[in-house]
């Protein structure tokens, strides 16, 4: 398992910082660069959580880190320090062989620690392992099951307040909104009165000044403040331009009002096109100052809100966790609270131990602590059940709607809900190490490191802004040098600043995004944020999950043709193995099969036995294969027997104990290769039956009863109608589709042939944990990879695709996948992915056009302004015009897709 910047050498520590003032990707890069410059420091900065995680050697103090952030122009506070001991506290979730789905779903089945029991030996394995785990202690990477509550065994990361993502953005948006409303209310009369001499009442200039001044000072305060902050670090930003333009226009107007003669009562002023025509009297430009401020506030407000929304996924996820916990302390008759004195060899509480309970915030819980969970309560953190049994609902993490039974020795996952019985749980992972936090980190990691489309504007502004300021100064000096009066020189300079102030720039991105994403939503596509658009441009490879993405994901089992009982030793009388010729597509031509005489709909004999046993264990799983088998079993044999000790082995199969006709059987259903690995004996007839079924494109799973393979069940899925056309369209867009599946190679190839994906682009028999590696591998070959999946067994791959490309979650997928994905396809159809890419690319194109229009007015206007052919008012008009063009252009996206 890889670690998240955790060093194993002594002296190193992991410091979490909360960083204030970052607004864009370039801020992240700046902070990261300054931190990484420190000797031995490895920093990763996240904009969404406004935090930095730094691995620092002992030689670098916290103050050094804070100093580095300050040098980048931001402020930071230390929110936590953890020692890199106990790698399980800070493991990289995505590097585990358990995908998010499986990790989250480890409520009662296999967790990251991996329950490795054989098929025929599930009973009691949990408890036995628990005891073994207690000996190994918590250092066992990823699988801290069995961490006994000994002080020395428990990793004790420093307390860290839960991140409150985007809170500063809410405050920022609220503040901008406030300023925007007030500025707008004041700017309208300023503009109307300044432009219409007929409305210029006695003393109007003073009234206009009184209305414009609060806008130019208080309203534009965010720009002044940011400009000042940037200048202090020698940087010029758009804020510099806005701030200077507003200050210059206001300063000039004040001068004109007080000393330049414009304050003369009874004076009227018309809108003048050229500074020279203003004659002897100084002109006022309050309306320019007010409107520049108002327009830009509107843009910034839209931006802040969009930014807050981009953190929704993470917020939703982290808020899932329990806030409080009932901590249980066990005390032995001798007064000891040591684990050895209060727990027995099995890890269960000793009968003579006295219990005391107290409510505490979840943050206080440490690995090794005991806590109780009542029915209906959320499980506080990941742990192992040491007393009681219940059913746990993990649907909020996995989408798996059926609660899973848990008993002593089973792992439970924090944030899942205990539905029925009371449980006593020993915490194995707390804080950063929990499944929930890992998924959160995965989402964050997936969200970080993307290039927002605004970067283009930032890049241009890096050159544009200083150039404009230089031009404004040159204009001013040039006019003076040519012997013009100060007022004209100053006004020309201000006109340059104002026309150059790219007001439409604030609208270019948000409006296009708004319209583009609205249109996408109409077509069943939810786009997460601006960075997604940029990713679609470069996308050249798209990994498509097979089941549920290319295919319907609704499998079916035709009992008459697709169940072959090969050997029924120990479960009734042996049946002959007769398997239909699978190469024939006409099922009616099958002359012999094992169940010709079987009365339908209610079967009897070996097939019924096989179906009842397989159906009983599959009933507890949500996998499409499982559902097909369970439904078919119920239809054909009626009521299914109960299953005990059910285990779901992600990407492999299921196991459990089933009592049938008074005998208890160890039953497993799953991939033939997995069963063979578990030591199940697989007769040749089974292998042949599997091969025969797979050739037809079916997913063949094997039923093993008491350690012997007895039947083959071939389930079939149908390719979605739209898949083939959608794959063709992807190709037309220059995107290479790659099929990825956990299913067998032949079934995969069958589907690939049907939709037109060549054999070299099919990756079959990939375990859920390895799917992410396929994406990583493609990325390392230099491809920009998108991934479409439903998150059931590919959440990690989806998140990985999101790091450099795009993750598309199918609407029918899990909540976590949907939250983690860049794009959610509400309409579960592959052509929704095509629509998503198309709309995203169109939106990106429109944004670029908008940026062009936002700049072109300035670029053309600047020479005119410098020549004194434009007064700041006209400059303001031109800006408004460019804004209109930008908005109109964005509206074209209403017909996109
Ligand atoms: N509940 C189950 N019962 C029986 N077999 C299963 C079960 N779950 C998984 N398997 C076996 O493991 C294989 C891989 O499963 P996995 O969930 O990784 O992929 P999949 O659903 O077949 O396809 P995809 O990767 O395209 O979504 C399945 O094809 C099946 O053979």
PDB file of C-alpha atoms and ligand atoms in Angstrom, residues 544-549 551 555 617-618 621-627 629 646 648-654 669-672 674 694 699-702 739-744 765-768 771 790 792-794, ligand 1:
ATOM      1  CA  UNK A 544     -16.024   1.908 -20.363  1.00  0.00           C
ATOM      2  CA  UNK A 545     -17.116  -0.440 -17.636  1.00  0.00           C
ATOM      3  CA  UNK A 546     -18.980  -3.346 -19.170  1.00  0.00           C
ATOM      4  CA  UNK A 547     -21.727  -4.371 -16.793  1.00  0.00           C
ATOM      5  CA  UNK A 548     -24.278  -1.635 -16.346  1.00  0.00           C
ATOM      6  CA  UNK A 549     -22.516   0.770 -18.679  1.00  0.00           C
ATOM      7  CA  UNK A 551     -24.761  -3.458 -21.092  1.00  0.00           C
ATOM      8  CA  UNK A 555     -28.718 -10.012 -15.916  1.00  0.00           C
ATOM      9  CA  UNK A 617     -26.424 -16.927  -0.753  1.00  0.00           C
ATOM     10  CA  UNK A 618     -26.907 -14.671  -3.774  1.00  0.00           C
ATOM     11  CA  UNK A 621     -25.875  -9.668  -2.591  1.00  0.00           C
ATOM     12  CA  UNK A 622     -26.720  -6.768  -4.857  1.00  0.00           C
ATOM     13  CA  UNK A 623     -24.423  -7.788  -7.676  1.00  0.00           C
ATOM     14  CA  UNK A 624     -26.273  -8.103 -11.001  1.00  0.00           C
ATOM     15  CA  UNK A 625     -25.116 -11.722 -11.254  1.00  0.00           C
ATOM     16  CA  UNK A 626     -26.457 -12.366  -7.782  1.00  0.00           C
ATOM     17  CA  UNK A 627     -29.790 -10.744  -8.474  1.00  0.00           C
ATOM     18  CA  UNK A 629     -29.567 -16.004  -9.760  1.00  0.00           C
ATOM     19  CA  UNK A 646     -22.716 -14.384   4.453  1.00  0.00           C
ATOM     20  CA  UNK A 648     -19.381 -10.844  -0.248  1.00  0.00           C
ATOM     21  CA  UNK A 649     -15.999 -11.176  -1.971  1.00  0.00           C
ATOM     22  CA  UNK A 650     -15.946  -8.230  -4.305  1.00  0.00           C
ATOM     23  CA  UNK A 651     -15.253  -9.092  -7.897  1.00  0.00           C
ATOM     24  CA  UNK A 652     -15.062 -12.753  -7.023  1.00  0.00           C
ATOM     25  CA  UNK A 653     -18.289 -14.087  -5.598  1.00  0.00           C
ATOM     26  CA  UNK A 654     -20.204 -14.795  -2.410  1.00  0.00           C
ATOM     27  CA  UNK A 669     -20.902 -18.993  -5.813  1.00  0.00           C
ATOM     28  CA  UNK A 670     -18.444 -17.104  -7.944  1.00  0.00           C
ATOM     29  CA  UNK A 671     -15.731 -16.951 -10.520  1.00  0.00           C
ATOM     30  CA  UNK A 672     -14.373 -20.379 -11.352  1.00  0.00           C
ATOM     31  CA  UNK A 674     -11.573 -17.748  -7.412  1.00  0.00           C
ATOM     32  CA  UNK A 694     -18.469 -18.270 -21.877  1.00  0.00           C
ATOM     33  CA  UNK A 699     -21.010 -14.832 -17.454  1.00  0.00           C
ATOM     34  CA  UNK A 700     -20.555 -18.298 -16.055  1.00  0.00           C
ATOM     35  CA  UNK A 701     -20.356 -18.664 -12.298  1.00  0.00           C
ATOM     36  CA  UNK A 702     -19.791 -21.853 -10.416  1.00  0.00           C
ATOM     37  CA  UNK A 739     -13.700  -1.920 -22.449  1.00  0.00           C
ATOM     38  CA  UNK A 740     -12.928  -2.764 -18.828  1.00  0.00           C
ATOM     39  CA  UNK A 741     -14.591  -5.534 -16.894  1.00  0.00           C
ATOM     40  CA  UNK A 742     -14.246  -7.980 -14.077  1.00  0.00           C
ATOM     41  CA  UNK A 743     -16.061 -10.495 -16.220  1.00  0.00           C
ATOM     42  CA  UNK A 744     -14.422 -13.287 -18.194  1.00  0.00           C
ATOM     43  CA  UNK A 765     -11.019 -10.298 -15.641  1.00  0.00           C
ATOM     44  CA  UNK A 766      -9.789  -7.226 -13.829  1.00  0.00           C
ATOM     45  CA  UNK A 767     -10.463  -7.286 -10.094  1.00  0.00           C
ATOM     46  CA  UNK A 768     -12.262  -4.227  -8.694  1.00  0.00           C
ATOM     47  CA  UNK A 771      -9.409  -1.366 -12.312  1.00  0.00           C
ATOM     48  CA  UNK A 790     -21.583   3.012 -12.115  1.00  0.00           C
ATOM     49  CA  UNK A 792     -20.446  -0.393  -7.925  1.00  0.00           C
ATOM     50  CA  UNK A 793     -16.986  -1.862  -8.305  1.00  0.00           C
ATOM     51  CA  UNK A 794     -15.128   0.906 -10.052  1.00  0.00           C
TER      52      UNK A 794
HETATM   53  N1  LIG B   1     -22.323 -12.078  -6.208  1.00  0.00           N
HETATM   54  C1  LIG B   1     -21.639 -12.786  -7.096  1.00  0.00           C
HETATM   55  N2  LIG B   1     -22.015 -14.033  -7.399  1.00  0.00           N
HETATM   56  C2  LIG B   1     -21.358 -14.752  -8.303  1.00  0.00           C
HETATM   57  N3  LIG B   1     -20.295 -14.323  -8.962  1.00  0.00           N
HETATM   58  C3  LIG B   1     -19.856 -13.096  -8.725  1.00  0.00           C
HETATM   59  C4  LIG B   1     -20.505 -12.252  -7.781  1.00  0.00           C
HETATM   60  N4  LIG B   1     -19.847 -11.091  -7.745  1.00  0.00           N
HETATM   61  C5  LIG B   1     -18.849 -11.188  -8.655  1.00  0.00           C
HETATM   62  N5  LIG B   1     -18.847 -12.393  -9.219  1.00  0.00           N
HETATM   63  C6  LIG B   1     -17.918 -12.908 -10.222  1.00  0.00           C
HETATM   64  O1  LIG B   1     -16.847 -12.020 -10.346  1.00  0.00           O
HETATM   65  C7  LIG B   1     -16.807 -11.490 -11.666  1.00  0.00           C
HETATM   66  C8  LIG B   1     -16.341 -10.079 -11.620  1.00  0.00           C
HETATM   67  O2  LIG B   1     -17.257  -9.280 -10.933  1.00  0.00           O
HETATM   68  P1  LIG B   1     -17.156  -7.744 -10.964  1.00  0.00           P
HETATM   69  O3  LIG B   1     -18.197  -7.220 -10.063  1.00  0.00           O
HETATM   70  O4  LIG B   1     -15.764  -7.334 -10.735  1.00  0.00           O
HETATM   71  O5  LIG B   1     -17.424  -7.376 -12.470  1.00  0.00           O
HETATM   72  P2  LIG B   1     -18.733  -7.457 -13.350  1.00  0.00           P
HETATM   73  O6  LIG B   1     -19.884  -6.927 -12.598  1.00  0.00           O
HETATM   74  O7  LIG B   1     -18.869  -8.816 -13.918  1.00  0.00           O
HETATM   75  O8  LIG B   1     -18.399  -6.569 -14.579  1.00  0.00           O
HETATM   76  P3  LIG B   1     -17.968  -5.059 -14.723  1.00  0.00           P
HETATM   77  O9  LIG B   1     -16.578  -5.024 -14.261  1.00  0.00           O
HETATM   78  O10 LIG B   1     -18.097  -4.871 -16.181  1.00  0.00           O
HETATM   79  O11 LIG B   1     -18.903  -4.207 -13.936  1.00  0.00           O
HETATM   80  C9  LIG B   1     -18.186 -11.640 -12.192  1.00  0.00           C
HETATM   81  O12 LIG B   1     -18.209 -11.703 -13.595  1.00  0.00           O
HETATM   82  C10 LIG B   1     -18.589 -12.972 -11.571  1.00  0.00           C
HETATM   83  O13 LIG B   1     -18.010 -14.014 -12.294  1.00  0.00           O
END
